[in-house]
PDB file of C-alpha atoms in Angstrom:
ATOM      1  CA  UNK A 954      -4.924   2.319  23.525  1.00  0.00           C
ATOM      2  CA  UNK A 955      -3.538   0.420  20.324  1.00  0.00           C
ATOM      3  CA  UNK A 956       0.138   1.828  19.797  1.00  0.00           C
ATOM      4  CA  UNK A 957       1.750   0.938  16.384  1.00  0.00           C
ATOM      5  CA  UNK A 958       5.718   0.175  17.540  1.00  0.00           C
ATOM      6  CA  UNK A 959       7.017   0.364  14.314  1.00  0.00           C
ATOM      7  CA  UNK A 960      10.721   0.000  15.632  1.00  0.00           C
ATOM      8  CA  UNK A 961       9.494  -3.235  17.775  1.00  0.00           C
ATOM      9  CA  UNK A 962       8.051  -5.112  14.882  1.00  0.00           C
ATOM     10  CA  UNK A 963       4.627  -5.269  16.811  1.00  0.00           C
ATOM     11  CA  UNK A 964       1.431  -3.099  18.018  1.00  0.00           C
ATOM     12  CA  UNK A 965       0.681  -3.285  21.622  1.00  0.00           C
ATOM     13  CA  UNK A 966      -2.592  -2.677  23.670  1.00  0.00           C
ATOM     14  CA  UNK A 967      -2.457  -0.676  26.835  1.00  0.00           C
ATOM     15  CA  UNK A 968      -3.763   0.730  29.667  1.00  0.00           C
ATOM     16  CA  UNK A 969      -4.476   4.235  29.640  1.00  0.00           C
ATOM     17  CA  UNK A 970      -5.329   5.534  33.396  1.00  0.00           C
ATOM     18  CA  UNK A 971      -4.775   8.568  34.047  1.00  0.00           C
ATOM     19  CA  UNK A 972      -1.964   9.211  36.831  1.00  0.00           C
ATOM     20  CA  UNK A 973      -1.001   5.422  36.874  1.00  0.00           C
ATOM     21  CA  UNK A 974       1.780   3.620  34.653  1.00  0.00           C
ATOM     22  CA  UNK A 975       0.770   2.143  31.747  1.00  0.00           C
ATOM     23  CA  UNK A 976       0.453  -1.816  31.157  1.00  0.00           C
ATOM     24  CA  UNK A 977       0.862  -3.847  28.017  1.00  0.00           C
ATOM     25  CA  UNK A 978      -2.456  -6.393  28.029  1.00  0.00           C
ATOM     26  CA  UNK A 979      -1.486  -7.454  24.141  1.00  0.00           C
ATOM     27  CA  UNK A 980       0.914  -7.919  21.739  1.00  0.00           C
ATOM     28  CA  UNK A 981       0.322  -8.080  18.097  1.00  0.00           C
ATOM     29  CA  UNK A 982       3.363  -9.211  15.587  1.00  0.00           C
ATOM     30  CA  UNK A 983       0.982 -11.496  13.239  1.00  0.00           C
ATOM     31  CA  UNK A 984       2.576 -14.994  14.931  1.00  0.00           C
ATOM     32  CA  UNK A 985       6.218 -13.740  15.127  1.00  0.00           C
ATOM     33  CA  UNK A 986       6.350 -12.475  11.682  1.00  0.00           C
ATOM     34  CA  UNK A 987       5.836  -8.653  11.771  1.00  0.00           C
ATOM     35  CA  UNK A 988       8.226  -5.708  10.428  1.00  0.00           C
ATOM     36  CA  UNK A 989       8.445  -2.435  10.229  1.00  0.00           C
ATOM     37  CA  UNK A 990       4.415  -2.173  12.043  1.00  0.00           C
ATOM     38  CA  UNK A 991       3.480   1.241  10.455  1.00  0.00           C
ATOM     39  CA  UNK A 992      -0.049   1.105  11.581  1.00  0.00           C
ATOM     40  CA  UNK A 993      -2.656  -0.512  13.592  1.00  0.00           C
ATOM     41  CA  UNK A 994      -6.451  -0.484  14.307  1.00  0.00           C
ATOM     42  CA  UNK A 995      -9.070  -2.685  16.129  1.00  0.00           C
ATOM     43  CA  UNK A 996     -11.953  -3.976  14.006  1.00  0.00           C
ATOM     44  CA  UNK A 997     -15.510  -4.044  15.288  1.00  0.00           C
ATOM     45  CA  UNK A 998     -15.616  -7.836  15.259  1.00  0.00           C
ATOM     46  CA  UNK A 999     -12.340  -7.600  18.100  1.00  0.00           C
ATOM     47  CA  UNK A1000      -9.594  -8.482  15.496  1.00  0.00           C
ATOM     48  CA  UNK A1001      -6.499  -6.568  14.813  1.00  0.00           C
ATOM     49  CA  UNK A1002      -5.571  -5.045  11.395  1.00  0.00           C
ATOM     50  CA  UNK A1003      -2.051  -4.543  11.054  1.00  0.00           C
ATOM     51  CA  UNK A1004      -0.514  -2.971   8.296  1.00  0.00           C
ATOM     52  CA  UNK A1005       3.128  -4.914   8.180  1.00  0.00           C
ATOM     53  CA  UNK A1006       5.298  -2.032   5.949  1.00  0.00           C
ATOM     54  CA  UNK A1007       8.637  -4.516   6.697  1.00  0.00           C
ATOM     55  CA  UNK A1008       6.953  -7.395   4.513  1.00  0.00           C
ATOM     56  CA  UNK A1009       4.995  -5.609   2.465  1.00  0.00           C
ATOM     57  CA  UNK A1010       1.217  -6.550   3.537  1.00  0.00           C
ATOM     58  CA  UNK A1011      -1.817  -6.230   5.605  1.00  0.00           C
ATOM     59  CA  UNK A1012      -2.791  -8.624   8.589  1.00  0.00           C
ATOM     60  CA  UNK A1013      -5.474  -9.435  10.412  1.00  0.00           C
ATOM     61  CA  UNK A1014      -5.213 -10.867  13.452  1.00  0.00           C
ATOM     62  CA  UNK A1015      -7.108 -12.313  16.186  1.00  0.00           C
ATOM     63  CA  UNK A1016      -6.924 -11.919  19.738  1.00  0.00           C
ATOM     64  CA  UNK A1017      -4.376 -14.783  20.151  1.00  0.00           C
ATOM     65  CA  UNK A1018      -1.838 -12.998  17.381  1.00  0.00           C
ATOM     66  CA  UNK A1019      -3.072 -15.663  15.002  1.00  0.00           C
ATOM     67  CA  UNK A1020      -3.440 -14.846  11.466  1.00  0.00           C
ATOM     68  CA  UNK A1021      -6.716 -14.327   9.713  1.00  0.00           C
ATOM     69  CA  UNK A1022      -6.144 -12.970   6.470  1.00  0.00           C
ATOM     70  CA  UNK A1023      -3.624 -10.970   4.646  1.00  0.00           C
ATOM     71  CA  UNK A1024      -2.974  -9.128   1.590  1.00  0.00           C
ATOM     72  CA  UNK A1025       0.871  -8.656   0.329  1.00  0.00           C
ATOM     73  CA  UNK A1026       1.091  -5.437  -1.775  1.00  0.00           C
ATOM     74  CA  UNK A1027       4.057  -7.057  -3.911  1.00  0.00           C
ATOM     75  CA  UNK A1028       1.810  -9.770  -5.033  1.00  0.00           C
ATOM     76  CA  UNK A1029       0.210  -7.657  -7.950  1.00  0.00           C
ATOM     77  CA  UNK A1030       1.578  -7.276 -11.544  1.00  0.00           C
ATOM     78  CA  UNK A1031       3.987  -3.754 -12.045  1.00  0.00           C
ATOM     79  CA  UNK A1032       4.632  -3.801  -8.209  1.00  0.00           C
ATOM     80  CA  UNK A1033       7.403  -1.841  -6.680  1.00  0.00           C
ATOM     81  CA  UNK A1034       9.625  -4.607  -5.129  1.00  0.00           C
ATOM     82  CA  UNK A1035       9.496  -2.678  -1.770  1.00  0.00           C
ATOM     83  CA  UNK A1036       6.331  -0.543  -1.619  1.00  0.00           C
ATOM     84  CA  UNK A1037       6.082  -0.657   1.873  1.00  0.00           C
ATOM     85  CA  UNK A1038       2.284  -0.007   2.198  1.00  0.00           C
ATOM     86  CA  UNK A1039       1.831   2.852   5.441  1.00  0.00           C
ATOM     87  CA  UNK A1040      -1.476   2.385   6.357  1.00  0.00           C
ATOM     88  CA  UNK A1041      -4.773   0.411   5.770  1.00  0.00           C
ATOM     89  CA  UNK A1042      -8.285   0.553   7.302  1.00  0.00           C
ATOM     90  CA  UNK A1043     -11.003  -1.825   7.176  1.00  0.00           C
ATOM     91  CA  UNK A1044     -14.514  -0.368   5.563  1.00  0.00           C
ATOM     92  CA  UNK A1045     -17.776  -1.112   6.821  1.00  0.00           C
ATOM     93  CA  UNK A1046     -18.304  -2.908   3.565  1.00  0.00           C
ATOM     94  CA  UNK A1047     -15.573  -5.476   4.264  1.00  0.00           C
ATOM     95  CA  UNK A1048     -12.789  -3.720   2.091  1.00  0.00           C
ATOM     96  CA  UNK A1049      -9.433  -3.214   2.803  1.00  0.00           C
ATOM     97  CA  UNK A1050      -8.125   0.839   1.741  1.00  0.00           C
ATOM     98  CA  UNK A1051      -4.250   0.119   1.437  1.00  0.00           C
ATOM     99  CA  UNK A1052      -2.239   3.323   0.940  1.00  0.00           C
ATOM    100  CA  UNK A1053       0.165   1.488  -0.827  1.00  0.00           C
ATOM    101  CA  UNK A1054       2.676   4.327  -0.713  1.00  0.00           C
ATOM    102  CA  UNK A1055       5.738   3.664  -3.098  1.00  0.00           C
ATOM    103  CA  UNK A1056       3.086   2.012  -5.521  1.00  0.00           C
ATOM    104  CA  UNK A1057       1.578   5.726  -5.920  1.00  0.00           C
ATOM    105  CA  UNK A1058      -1.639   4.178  -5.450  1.00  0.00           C
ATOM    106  CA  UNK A1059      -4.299   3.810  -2.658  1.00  0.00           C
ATOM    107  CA  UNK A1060      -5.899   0.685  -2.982  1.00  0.00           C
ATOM    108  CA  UNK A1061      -9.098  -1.176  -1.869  1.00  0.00           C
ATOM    109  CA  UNK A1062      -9.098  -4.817  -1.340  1.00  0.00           C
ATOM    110  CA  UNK A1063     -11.760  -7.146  -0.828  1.00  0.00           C
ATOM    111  CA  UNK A1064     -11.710 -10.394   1.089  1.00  0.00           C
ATOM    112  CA  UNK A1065     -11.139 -12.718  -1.392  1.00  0.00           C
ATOM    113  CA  UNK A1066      -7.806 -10.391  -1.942  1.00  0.00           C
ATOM    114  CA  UNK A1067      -9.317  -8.736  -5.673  1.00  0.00           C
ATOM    115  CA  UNK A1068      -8.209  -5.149  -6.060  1.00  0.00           C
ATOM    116  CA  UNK A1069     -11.927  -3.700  -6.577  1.00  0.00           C
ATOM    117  CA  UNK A1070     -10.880  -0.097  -6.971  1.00  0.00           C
ATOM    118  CA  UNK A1071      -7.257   1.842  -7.877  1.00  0.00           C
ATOM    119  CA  UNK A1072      -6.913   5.272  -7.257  1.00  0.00           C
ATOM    120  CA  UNK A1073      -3.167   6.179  -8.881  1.00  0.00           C
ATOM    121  CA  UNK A1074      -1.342   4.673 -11.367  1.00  0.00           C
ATOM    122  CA  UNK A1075       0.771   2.330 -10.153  1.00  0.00           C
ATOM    123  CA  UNK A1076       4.498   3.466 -10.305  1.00  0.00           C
ATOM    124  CA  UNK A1077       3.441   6.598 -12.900  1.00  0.00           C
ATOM    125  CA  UNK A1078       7.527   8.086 -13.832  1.00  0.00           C
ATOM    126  CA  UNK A1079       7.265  11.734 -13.576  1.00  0.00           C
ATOM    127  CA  UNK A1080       4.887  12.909 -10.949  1.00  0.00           C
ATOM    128  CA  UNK A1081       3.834  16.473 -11.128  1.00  0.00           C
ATOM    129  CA  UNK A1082       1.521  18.486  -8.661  1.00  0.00           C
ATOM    130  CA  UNK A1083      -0.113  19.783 -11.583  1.00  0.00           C
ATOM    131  CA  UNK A1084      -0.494  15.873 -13.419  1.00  0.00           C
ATOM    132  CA  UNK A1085      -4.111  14.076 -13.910  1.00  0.00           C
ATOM    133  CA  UNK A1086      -5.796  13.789 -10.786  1.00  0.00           C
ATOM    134  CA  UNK A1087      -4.994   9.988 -11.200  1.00  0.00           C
ATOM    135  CA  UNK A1088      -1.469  10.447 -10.567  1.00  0.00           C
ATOM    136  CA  UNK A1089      -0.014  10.598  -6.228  1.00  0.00           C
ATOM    137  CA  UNK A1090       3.495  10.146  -4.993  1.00  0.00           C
ATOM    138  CA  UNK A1091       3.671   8.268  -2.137  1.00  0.00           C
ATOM    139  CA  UNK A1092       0.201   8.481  -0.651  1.00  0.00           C
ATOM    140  CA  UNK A1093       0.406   7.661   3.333  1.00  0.00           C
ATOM    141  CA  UNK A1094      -2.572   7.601   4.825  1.00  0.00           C
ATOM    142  CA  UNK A1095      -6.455   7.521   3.494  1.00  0.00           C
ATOM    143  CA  UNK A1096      -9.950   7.112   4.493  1.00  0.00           C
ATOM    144  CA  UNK A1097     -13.488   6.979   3.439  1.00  0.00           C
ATOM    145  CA  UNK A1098     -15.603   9.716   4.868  1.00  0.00           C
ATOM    146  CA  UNK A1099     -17.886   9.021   7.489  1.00  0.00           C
ATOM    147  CA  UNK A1100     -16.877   5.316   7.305  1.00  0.00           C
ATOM    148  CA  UNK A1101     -15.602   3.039  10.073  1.00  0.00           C
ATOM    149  CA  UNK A1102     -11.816   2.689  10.047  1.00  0.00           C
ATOM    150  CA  UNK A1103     -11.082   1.642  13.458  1.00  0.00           C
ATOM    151  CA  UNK A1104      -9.805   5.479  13.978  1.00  0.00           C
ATOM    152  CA  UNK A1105     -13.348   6.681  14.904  1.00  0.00           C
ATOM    153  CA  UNK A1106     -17.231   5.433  15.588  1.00  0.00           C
ATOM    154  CA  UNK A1107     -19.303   4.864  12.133  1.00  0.00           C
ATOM    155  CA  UNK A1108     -21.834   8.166  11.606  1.00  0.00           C
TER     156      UNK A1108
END
């Protein structure tokens, strides 16, 4: 199991046998550096993606807790100083989806850290349930359908 220990600064890996005490067998906090982990999932190629709410930005890391890549959400033009992203997946096609929650906007990254799609408007004043379908407060959490995320197998 990959627990996100938000409190900890860190995701841990462990043992899940039923009727027996669980183990830690890793411990992720991207070299030391980790805050506020929000959320966590394992990649098909074994790495770690980490989505680091305390400093604002998504990690990968590797099996060692060295990092790979990451993407700060504060780095962007019109950022919220503290947007404190909740949760990102990795898509099959490479992308990072960042729910970049006090940015109002979900997010999709690509590796060379380009925002390739934008779904909100990034700190829109005045939310409304009934507003333009482009408008969210606070989005937490969001996926692609049917698309690997780490949560569950590809279809």
């Amino acid at each position: 199991m990959l627990i996100a220990d938000e409190g900890n600064n860190r995701a841990i890996e462990v043992t899940h046998v039923i009727g027996s005490a669980s183990t830690i067998v890793a411990s992720f906090t991207a070299s030391g550096t980790a805050g506020a982990m929000a959320f966590a999932s394992r990649l098909p190629n074994g790495n770690t993606l980490l989505t680091d709410a305390g400093n604002n930005r998504i990690v990968e890391v590797n099996s060692t807790d060295s990092v790979l890549w990451e993407y700060v959400t504060t780095d962007r033009p019109g950022s919220n100083p503290a947007p404190a992203p909740t949760r990102a997946v990795r898509l099959a096609n490479g992308n990072s989806l960042i729910s970049d929650q006090f940015n109002d906007q979900v997010i999709e990254v690509n590796q060379a850290k380009q925002i390739v799609a934008a779904y909100g408007t990034i700190n829109t004043p005045g939310y409304s349930p009934k507003s333009a379908l482009t408008r969210m407060n606070a989005p937490y959490s969001a996926y692609v359908i049917g698309d690997y995320t780490g949560i569950t197998p590809p279809f």
